[in-house]
Coordinates of C-alpha atoms in Angstrom, one line a residue:
X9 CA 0.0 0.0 0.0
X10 CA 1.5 3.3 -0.9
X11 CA 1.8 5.8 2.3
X12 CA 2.1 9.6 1.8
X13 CA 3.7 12.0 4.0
X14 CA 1.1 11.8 6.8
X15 CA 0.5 7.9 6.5
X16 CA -3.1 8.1 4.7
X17 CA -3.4 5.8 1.9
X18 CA -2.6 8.1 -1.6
X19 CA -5.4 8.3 -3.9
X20 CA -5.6 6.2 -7.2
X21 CA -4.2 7.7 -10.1
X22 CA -6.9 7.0 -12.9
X23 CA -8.1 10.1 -14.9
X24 CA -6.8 10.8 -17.8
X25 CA -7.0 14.2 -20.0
X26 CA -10.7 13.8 -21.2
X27 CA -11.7 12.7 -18.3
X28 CA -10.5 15.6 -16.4
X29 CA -11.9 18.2 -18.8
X30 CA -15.2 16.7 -18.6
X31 CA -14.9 17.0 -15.1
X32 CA -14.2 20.8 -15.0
X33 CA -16.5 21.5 -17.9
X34 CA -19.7 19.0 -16.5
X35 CA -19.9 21.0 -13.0
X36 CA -20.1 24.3 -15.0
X37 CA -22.7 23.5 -17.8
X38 CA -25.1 22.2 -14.7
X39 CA -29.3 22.8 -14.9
X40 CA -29.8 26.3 -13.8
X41 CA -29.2 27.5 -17.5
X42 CA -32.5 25.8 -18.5
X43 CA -35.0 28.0 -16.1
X44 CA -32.8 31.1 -15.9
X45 CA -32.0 31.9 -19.4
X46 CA -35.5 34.1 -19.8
X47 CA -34.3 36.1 -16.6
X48 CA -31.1 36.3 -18.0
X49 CA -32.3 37.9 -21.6
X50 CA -35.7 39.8 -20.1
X51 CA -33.0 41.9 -17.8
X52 CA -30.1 42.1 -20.2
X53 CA -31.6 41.9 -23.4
X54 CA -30.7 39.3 -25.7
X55 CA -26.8 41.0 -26.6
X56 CA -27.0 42.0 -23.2
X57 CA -27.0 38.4 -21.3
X58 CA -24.8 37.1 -23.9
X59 CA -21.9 40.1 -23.3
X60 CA -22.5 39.7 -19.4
X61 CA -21.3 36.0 -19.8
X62 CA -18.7 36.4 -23.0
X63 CA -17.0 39.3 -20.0
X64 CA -17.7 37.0 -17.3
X65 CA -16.1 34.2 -19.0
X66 CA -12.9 36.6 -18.9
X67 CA -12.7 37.2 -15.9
X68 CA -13.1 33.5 -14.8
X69 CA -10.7 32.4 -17.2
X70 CA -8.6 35.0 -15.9
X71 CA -8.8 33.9 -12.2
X72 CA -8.5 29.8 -14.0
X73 CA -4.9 31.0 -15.3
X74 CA -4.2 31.7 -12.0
X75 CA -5.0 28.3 -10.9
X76 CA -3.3 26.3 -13.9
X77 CA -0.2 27.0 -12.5
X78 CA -0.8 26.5 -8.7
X79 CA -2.0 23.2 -9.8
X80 CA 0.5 22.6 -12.4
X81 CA 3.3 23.4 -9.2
X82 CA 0.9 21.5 -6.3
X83 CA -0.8 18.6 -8.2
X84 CA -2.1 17.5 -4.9
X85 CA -5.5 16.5 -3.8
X86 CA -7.4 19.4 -2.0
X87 CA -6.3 22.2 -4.1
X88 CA -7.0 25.7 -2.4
X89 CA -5.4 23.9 1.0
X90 CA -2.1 23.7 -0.5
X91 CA -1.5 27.1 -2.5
X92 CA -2.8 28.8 1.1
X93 CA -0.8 26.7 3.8
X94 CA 1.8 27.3 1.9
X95 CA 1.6 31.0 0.7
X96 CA -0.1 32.5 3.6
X97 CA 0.2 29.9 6.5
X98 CA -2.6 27.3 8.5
X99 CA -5.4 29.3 9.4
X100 CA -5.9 31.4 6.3
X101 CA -5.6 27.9 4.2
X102 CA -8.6 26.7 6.5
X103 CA -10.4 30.0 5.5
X104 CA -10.0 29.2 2.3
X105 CA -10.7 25.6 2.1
X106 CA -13.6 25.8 4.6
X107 CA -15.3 28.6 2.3
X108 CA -15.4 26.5 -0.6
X109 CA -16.1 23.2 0.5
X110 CA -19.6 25.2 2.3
X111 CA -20.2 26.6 -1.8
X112 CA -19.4 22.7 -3.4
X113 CA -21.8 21.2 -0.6
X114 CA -24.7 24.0 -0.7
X115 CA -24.4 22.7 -4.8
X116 CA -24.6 19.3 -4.2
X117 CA -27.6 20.4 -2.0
X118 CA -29.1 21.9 -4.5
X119 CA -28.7 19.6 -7.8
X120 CA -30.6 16.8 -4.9
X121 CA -33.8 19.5 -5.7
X122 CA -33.1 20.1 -9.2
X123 CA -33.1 16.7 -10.1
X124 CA -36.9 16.3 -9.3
X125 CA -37.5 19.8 -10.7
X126 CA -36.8 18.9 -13.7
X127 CA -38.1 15.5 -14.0
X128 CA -41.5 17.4 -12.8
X129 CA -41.7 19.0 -16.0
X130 CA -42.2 15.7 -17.8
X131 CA -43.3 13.4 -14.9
X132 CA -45.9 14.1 -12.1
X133 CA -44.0 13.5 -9.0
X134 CA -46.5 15.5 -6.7
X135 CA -47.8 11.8 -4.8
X136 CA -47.9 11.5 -0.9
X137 CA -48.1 15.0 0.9
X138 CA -46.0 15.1 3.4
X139 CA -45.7 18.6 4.9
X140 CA -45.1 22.6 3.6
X141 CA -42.3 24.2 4.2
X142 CA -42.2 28.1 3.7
X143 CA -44.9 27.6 0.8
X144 CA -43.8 24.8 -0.6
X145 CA -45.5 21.5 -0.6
X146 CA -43.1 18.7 -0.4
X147 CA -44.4 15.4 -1.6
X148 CA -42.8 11.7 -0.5
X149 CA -42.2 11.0 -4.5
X150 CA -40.9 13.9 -5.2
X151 CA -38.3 13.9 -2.5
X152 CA -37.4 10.4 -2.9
X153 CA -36.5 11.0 -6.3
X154 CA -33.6 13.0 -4.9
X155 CA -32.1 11.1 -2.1
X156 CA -32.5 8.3 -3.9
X157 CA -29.8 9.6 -6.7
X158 CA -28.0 11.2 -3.9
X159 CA -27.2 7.4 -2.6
X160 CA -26.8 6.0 -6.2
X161 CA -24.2 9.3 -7.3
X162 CA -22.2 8.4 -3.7
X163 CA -22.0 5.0 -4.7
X164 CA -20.2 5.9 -8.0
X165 CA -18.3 8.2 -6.3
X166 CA -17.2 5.3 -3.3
X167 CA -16.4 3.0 -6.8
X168 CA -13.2 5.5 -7.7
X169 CA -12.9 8.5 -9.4
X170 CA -12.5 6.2 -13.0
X171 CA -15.6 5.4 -13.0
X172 CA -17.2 8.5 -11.9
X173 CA -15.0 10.0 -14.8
X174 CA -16.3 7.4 -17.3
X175 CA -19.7 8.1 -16.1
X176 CA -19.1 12.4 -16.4
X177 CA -17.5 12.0 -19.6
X178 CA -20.3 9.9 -21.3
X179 CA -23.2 12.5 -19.9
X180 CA -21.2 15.6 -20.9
X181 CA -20.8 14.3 -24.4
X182 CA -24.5 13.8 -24.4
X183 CA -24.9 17.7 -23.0
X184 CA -22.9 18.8 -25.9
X185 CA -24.6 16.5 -28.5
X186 CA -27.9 18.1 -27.1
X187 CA -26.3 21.6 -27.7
X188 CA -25.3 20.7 -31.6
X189 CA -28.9 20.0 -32.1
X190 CA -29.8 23.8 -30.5
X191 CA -27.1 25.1 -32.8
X192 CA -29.0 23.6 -35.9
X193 CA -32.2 24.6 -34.8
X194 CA -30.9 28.4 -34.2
X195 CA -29.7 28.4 -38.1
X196 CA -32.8 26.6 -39.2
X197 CA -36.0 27.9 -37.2
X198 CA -34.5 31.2 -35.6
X199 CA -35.9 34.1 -36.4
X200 CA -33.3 37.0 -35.7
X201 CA -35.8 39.9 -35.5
X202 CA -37.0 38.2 -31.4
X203 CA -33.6 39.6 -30.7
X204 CA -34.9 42.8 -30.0
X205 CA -34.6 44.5 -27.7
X206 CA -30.6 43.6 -28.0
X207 CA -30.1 45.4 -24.3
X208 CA -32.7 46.3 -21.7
X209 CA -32.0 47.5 -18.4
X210 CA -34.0 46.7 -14.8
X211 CA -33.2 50.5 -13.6
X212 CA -34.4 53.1 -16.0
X213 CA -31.5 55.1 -14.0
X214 CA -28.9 53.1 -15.2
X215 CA -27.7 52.1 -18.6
X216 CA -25.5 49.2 -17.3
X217 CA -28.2 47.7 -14.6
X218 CA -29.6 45.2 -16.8
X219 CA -26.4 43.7 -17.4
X220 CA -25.1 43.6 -14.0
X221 CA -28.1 42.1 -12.7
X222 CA -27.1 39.1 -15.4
X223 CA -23.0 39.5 -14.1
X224 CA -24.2 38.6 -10.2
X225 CA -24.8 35.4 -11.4
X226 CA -21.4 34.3 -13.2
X227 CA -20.0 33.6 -10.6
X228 CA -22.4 30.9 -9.6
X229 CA -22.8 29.6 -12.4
X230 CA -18.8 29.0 -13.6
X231 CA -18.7 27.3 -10.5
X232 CA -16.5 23.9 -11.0
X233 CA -13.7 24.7 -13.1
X234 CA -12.0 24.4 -9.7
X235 CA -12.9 20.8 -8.8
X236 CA -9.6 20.2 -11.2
X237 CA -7.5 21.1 -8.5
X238 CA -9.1 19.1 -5.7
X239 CA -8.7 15.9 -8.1
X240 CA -5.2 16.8 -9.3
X241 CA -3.9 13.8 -7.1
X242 CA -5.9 11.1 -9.3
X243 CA -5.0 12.7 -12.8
X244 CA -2.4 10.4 -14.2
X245 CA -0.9 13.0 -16.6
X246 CA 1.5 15.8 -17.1
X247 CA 1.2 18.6 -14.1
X248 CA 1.6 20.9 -16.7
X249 CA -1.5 19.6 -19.0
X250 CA -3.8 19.7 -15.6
X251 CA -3.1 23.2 -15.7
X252 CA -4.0 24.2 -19.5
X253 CA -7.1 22.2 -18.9
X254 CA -8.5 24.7 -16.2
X255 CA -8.4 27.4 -18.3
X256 CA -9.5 25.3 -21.2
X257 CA -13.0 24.2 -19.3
X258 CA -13.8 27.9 -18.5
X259 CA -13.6 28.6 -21.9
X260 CA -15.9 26.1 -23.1
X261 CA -18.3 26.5 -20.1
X262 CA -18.3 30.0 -21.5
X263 CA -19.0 29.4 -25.2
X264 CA -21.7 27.5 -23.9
X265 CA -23.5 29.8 -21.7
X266 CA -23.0 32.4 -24.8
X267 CA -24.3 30.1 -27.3
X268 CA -27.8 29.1 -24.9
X269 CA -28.5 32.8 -24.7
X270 CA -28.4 33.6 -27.8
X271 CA -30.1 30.4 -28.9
X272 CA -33.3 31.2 -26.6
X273 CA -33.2 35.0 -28.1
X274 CA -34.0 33.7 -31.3
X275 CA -36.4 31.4 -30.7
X276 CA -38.8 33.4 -28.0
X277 CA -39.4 36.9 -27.9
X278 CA -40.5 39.0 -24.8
X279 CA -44.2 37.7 -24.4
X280 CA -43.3 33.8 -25.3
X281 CA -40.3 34.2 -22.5
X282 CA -42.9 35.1 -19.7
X283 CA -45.2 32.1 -20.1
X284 CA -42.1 29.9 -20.8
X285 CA -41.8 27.7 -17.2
X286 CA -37.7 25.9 -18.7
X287 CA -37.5 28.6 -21.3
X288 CA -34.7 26.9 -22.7
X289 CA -36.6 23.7 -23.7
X290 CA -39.5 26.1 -24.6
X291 CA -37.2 27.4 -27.3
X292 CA -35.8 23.7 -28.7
X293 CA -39.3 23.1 -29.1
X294 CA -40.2 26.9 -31.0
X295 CA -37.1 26.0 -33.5
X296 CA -38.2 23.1 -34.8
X297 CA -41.8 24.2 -35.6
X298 CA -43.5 23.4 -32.2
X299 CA -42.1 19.6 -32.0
X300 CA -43.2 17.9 -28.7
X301 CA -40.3 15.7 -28.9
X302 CA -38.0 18.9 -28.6
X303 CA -39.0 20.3 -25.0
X304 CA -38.4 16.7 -23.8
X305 CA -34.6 16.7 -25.4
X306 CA -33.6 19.5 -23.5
X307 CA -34.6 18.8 -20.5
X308 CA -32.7 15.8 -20.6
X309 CA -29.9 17.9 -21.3
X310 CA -30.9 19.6 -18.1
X311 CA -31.3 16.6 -16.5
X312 CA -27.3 15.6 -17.4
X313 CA -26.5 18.8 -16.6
X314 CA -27.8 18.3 -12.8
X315 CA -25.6 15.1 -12.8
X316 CA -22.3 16.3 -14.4
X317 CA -22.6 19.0 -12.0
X318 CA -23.5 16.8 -8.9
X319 CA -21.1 14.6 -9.5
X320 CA -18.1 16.9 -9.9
X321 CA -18.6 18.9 -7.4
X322 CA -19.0 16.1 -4.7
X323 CA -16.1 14.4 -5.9
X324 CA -13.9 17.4 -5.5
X325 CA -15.7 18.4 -1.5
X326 CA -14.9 15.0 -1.1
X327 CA -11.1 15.6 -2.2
X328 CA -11.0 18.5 -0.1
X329 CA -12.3 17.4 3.3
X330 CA -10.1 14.6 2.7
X331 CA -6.7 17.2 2.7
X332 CA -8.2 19.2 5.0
X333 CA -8.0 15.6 7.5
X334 CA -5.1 14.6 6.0
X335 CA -3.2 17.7 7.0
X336 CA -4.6 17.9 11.0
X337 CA -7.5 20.6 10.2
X338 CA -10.7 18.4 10.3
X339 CA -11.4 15.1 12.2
X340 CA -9.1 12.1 10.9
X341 CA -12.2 10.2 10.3
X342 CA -12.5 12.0 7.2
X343 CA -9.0 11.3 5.9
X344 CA -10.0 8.1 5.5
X345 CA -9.5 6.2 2.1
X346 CA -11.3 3.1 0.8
X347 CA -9.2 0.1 1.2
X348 CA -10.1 -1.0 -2.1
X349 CA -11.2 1.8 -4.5
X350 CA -8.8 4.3 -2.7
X351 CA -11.4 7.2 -2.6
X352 CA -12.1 9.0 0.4
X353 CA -15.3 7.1 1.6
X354 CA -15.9 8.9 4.4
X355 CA -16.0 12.4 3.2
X356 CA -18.2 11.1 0.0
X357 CA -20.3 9.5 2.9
X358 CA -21.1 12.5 4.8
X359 CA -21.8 14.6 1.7
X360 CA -24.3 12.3 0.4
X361 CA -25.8 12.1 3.6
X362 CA -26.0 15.6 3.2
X363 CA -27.7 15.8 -0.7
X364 CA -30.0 12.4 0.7
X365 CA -31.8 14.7 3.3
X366 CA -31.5 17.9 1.0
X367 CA -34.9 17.1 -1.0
X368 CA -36.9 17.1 2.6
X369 CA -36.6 20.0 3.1
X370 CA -38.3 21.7 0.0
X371 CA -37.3 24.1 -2.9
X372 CA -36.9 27.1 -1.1
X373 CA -35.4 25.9 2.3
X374 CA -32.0 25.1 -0.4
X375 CA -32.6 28.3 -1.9
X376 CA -31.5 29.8 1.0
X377 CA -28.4 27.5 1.0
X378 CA -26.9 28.0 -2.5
X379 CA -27.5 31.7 -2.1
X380 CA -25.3 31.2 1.4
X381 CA -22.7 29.1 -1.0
X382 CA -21.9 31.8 -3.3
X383 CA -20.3 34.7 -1.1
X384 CA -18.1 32.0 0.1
X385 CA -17.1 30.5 -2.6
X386 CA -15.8 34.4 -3.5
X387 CA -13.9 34.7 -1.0
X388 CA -11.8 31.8 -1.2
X389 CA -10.9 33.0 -4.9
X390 CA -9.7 35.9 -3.6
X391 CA -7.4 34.1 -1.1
X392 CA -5.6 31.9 -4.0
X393 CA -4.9 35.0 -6.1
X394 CA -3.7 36.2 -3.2
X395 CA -1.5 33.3 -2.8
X396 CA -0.2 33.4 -6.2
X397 CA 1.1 36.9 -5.8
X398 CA 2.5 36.3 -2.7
X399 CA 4.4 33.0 -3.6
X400 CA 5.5 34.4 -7.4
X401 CA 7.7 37.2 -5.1
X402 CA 8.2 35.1 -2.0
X403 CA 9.3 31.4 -3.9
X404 CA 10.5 33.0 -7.7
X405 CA 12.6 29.8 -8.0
X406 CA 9.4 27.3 -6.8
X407 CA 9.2 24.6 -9.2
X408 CA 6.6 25.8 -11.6
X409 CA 6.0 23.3 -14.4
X410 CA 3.8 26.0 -15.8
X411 CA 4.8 29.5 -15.4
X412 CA 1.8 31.6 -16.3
X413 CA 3.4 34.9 -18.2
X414 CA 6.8 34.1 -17.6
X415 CA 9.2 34.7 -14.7
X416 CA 9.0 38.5 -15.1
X417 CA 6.6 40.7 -14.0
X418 CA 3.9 40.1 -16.3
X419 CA 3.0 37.0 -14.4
X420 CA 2.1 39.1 -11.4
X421 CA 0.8 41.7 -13.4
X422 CA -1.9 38.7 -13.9
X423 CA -1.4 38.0 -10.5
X424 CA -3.3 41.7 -9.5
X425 CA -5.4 41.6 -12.1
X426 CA -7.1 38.2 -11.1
X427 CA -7.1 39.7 -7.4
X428 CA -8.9 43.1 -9.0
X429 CA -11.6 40.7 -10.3
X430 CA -11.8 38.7 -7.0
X431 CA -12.6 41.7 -5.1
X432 CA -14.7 42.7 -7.5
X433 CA -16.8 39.7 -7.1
X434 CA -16.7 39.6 -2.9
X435 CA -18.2 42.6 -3.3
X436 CA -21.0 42.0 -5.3
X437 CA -21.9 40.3 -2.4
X438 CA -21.7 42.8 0.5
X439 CA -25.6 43.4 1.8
X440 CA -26.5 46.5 -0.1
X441 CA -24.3 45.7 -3.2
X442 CA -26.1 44.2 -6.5
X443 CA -26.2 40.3 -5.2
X444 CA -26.2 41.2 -1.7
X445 CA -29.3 42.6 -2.0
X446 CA -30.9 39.9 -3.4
X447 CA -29.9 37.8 -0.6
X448 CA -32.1 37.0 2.4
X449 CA -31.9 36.8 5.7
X450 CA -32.0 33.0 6.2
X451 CA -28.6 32.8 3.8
X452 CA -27.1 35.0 5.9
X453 CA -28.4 32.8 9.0
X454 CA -26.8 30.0 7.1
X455 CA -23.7 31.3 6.3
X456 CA -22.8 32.7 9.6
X457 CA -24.0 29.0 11.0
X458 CA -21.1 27.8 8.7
X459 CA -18.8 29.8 9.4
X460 CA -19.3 29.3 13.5
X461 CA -18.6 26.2 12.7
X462 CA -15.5 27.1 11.1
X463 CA -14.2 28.8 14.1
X464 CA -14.1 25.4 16.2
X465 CA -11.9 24.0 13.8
X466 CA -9.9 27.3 13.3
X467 CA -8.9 27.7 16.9
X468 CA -8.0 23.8 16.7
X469 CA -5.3 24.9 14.1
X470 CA -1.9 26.1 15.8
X471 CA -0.6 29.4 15.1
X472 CA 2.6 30.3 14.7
X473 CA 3.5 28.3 12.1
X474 CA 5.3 30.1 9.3
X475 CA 3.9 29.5 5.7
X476 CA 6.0 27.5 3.5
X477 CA 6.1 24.2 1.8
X478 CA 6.2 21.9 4.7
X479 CA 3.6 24.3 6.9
X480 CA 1.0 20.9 6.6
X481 CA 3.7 18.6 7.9
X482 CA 3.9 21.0 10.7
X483 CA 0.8 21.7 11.5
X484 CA 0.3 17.9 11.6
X485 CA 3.0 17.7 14.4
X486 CA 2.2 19.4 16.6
X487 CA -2.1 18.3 16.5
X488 CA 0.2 14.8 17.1
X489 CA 2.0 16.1 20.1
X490 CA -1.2 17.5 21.3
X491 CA -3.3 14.3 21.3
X492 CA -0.3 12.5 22.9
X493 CA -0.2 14.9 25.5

């Protein structure tokens, strides 16, 4: 058995190139572009939406570089842990990795309801009341739909990250084959003149409102591109190629989001978006002259879309709570790896506990969750391009297999830039600002519960402990000196 550093069982290499794009690329492209499109263009206007997410994408991709070569230096499991420990020391790396293991949980949470959302749309799921819960009725079917995927998606998960790539790859090649028939249909049945208005705005004020309103949600919805990081350990390729292949799922999940806004544009105009309940399978089905079959099709893109997403983003929480063990920070119960399939069953265990449960409680009791999820996972952006910065000037001679602009200065000129957009995006999120406004009371009840958790395990950290590369190994010392005590 192959021991690393702290004597935990080392994950199984297993994922190859393909495998890890669809990774990145399957928990962006998820199912909220199939209801939200219509909001997206009705704010923005059709060129509107579709600029928010071609800048968006940018700026993403921008903060992606930033990753592809922490990765391509760090190709360990947990990403965010290791580019903080070592930049910035212990605690803030807990920060960090606490933030966005709450965001990839609150969207596991989340698919466990949108899985039977959107099976509702061809399915009647609404058998067996069981109870209401802030004005939604939640029905035994319904929920069971959820959990029940939630126990089948751990499974895969508990199985090894091969076959939970071989399952992501083959649903993310159906997404995109799904998106090639949209792209017919927008050449063949579009009609270019539903365009109109090309940009709107939700503040008669403000020339730009519309399209910030549709920017708040970029963030959320790019989402994923870091779960390449957290599975860097199980890649069995080049560092260097795990790197490129951050930036190059952003990219795609970009094209995508473009392409879906524009498709919808041309195939619904203002009145036909209101009454459209998944607009985006509304339009399939406008394109190809009212087809019932179409509507169906998309949703089943949707549908994939829910499990690419799922499924990525629990493997990489997984990947992270099992660094965050590994290294001292979390209970060691969570570090532990599967004898045989060398995943980290416990972690997958407790998320899909988590996502089993999530369907009980109704659509709007998770609403509140995600919208806790997104402010965090901000902020722990913001920390890793802060940790970029602070290691290009600290550790200039670091082994860097891939050295994002070079060893001069224009690296960390891209360094401050992707900081400049991190900021940017916390404070979207500060009550008062455009997404902070739009979030309620119960996520912030949420997200402080989170982080008072947090706190437990922050004070459990020792300080003192200089950043550096071996800062883990030395935070695990002395927690081992401390129990022995």
């Amino acid at each position: 058995m192959n021991e690393n550093l702290h004597g935990h069982s080392e994950l199984k290499k297993t994922m190859g190139p393909g495998t890890v794009l669809a990774l990145g690329v399957g928990a962006m492209v998820g199912f909220g572009w199939v209801v939200l499109v219509g909001e997206w263009i009705t704010s923005a206007g059709s060129m509107g939406a579709a600029l928010a997410f071609a800048v968006g994408g940018i700026m993403m991709a921008l903060m992606a570089l930033v990753y592809s070569e922490l990765v391509a230096a760090m190709p360990q499991a947990g990403g965010e842990h290791n580019y903080v420990i070592r930049a910035l020391g212990p605690r803030w790396s807990l920060i960090a990795s606490w933030a966005i293991a709450g965001g990839y949980a609150t969207v596991v949470a989340f698919e466990a309801v949108a899985l039977p959302r959107a099976l509702g749309y061809v399915i009647n799921l609404e058998h067996i009341k069981l109870y209401n819960i802030a004005g939604f009725d939640v029905y035994l079917v319904w929920a069971l739909v959820g959990a029940i995927a939630a126990i089948v998606i751990t499974i895969i998960n508990i199985l090894g990250a091969k076959i939970a790539g071989f399952v992501q790859t083959f649903v993310v090649i159906f997404i995109f084959a799904i998106g090639a028939i949209l792209l017919v249909g927008t050449f063949v049945g579009g009609e270019p003149a539903k365009m109109e208005p090309l940009f709107t705005t939700t503040d008669p004020g403000s020339a730009t409102a519309g399209f910030f309103a549709v920017m708040v949600i970029v963030p959320f919805m790019f989402v994923g591109f870091d779960v390449i990081p957290q599975t860097a350990e199980e890649a069995n390729m080049n560092p260097r190629k795990i790197g490129k292949i951050s930036v190059i799922s952003v990219l795609i999940a970009a094209a995508w989001y473009v392409m879906i806004v524009l498709a919808v544009s041309v195939a619904l105009d203002d009145s036909e978006l209101a009454e459209a309940n998944l607009p985006a399978a509304d339009a399939l089905g406008a394109l190809f002259n009212g087809n019932t079959l179409m509507p169906t099709i998309m949703v089943a893109a949707g549908i994939a879309g829910i499990i690419t997403s799922w499924n990525s983003l629990q493997m990489g929480a997984s990947r992270l709570l099992y660094s965050l063990a590994r290294g001292g920070m979390l209970p060691a119960w969570l570090g532990k790896v599967h004898p045989k399939y060398k995943t980290p069953v416990n972690a997958l265990l407790l998320l899909g506990a988590f996502a089993t449960l999530a369907p009980f409680f109704g659509r709007p009791a998770l609403i509140w969750v995600v919208d806790a999820g997104s402010p965090m996972i901000v902020i722990a952006y913001l920390l890793v391009m802060i940790s970029f910065v602070v290691l290009r000037k600290r550790e200039p001679e670091m082994p860097r297999p891939l050295r994002v602009g070079g060893s001069g200065n224009f690296g960390l000129i891209i360094g401050y830039a992707a900081i400049a957009v991190a900021v940017f995006l916390v404070a979207l999120y500060i009550p008062g600002m455009p997404a902070g406004s739009q979030i309620g009371w119960q996520s912030w009840l949420v997200f402080g519960l989170w982080w008072a958790a947090g706190l437990f395990f922050m004070f459990r950290v020792p300080g003192g402990i200089k950043p550096g590369v071996d800062a883990e190994e030395k935070v695990l010392a002395v927690l081992q000196q401390r129990q022995r005590k």
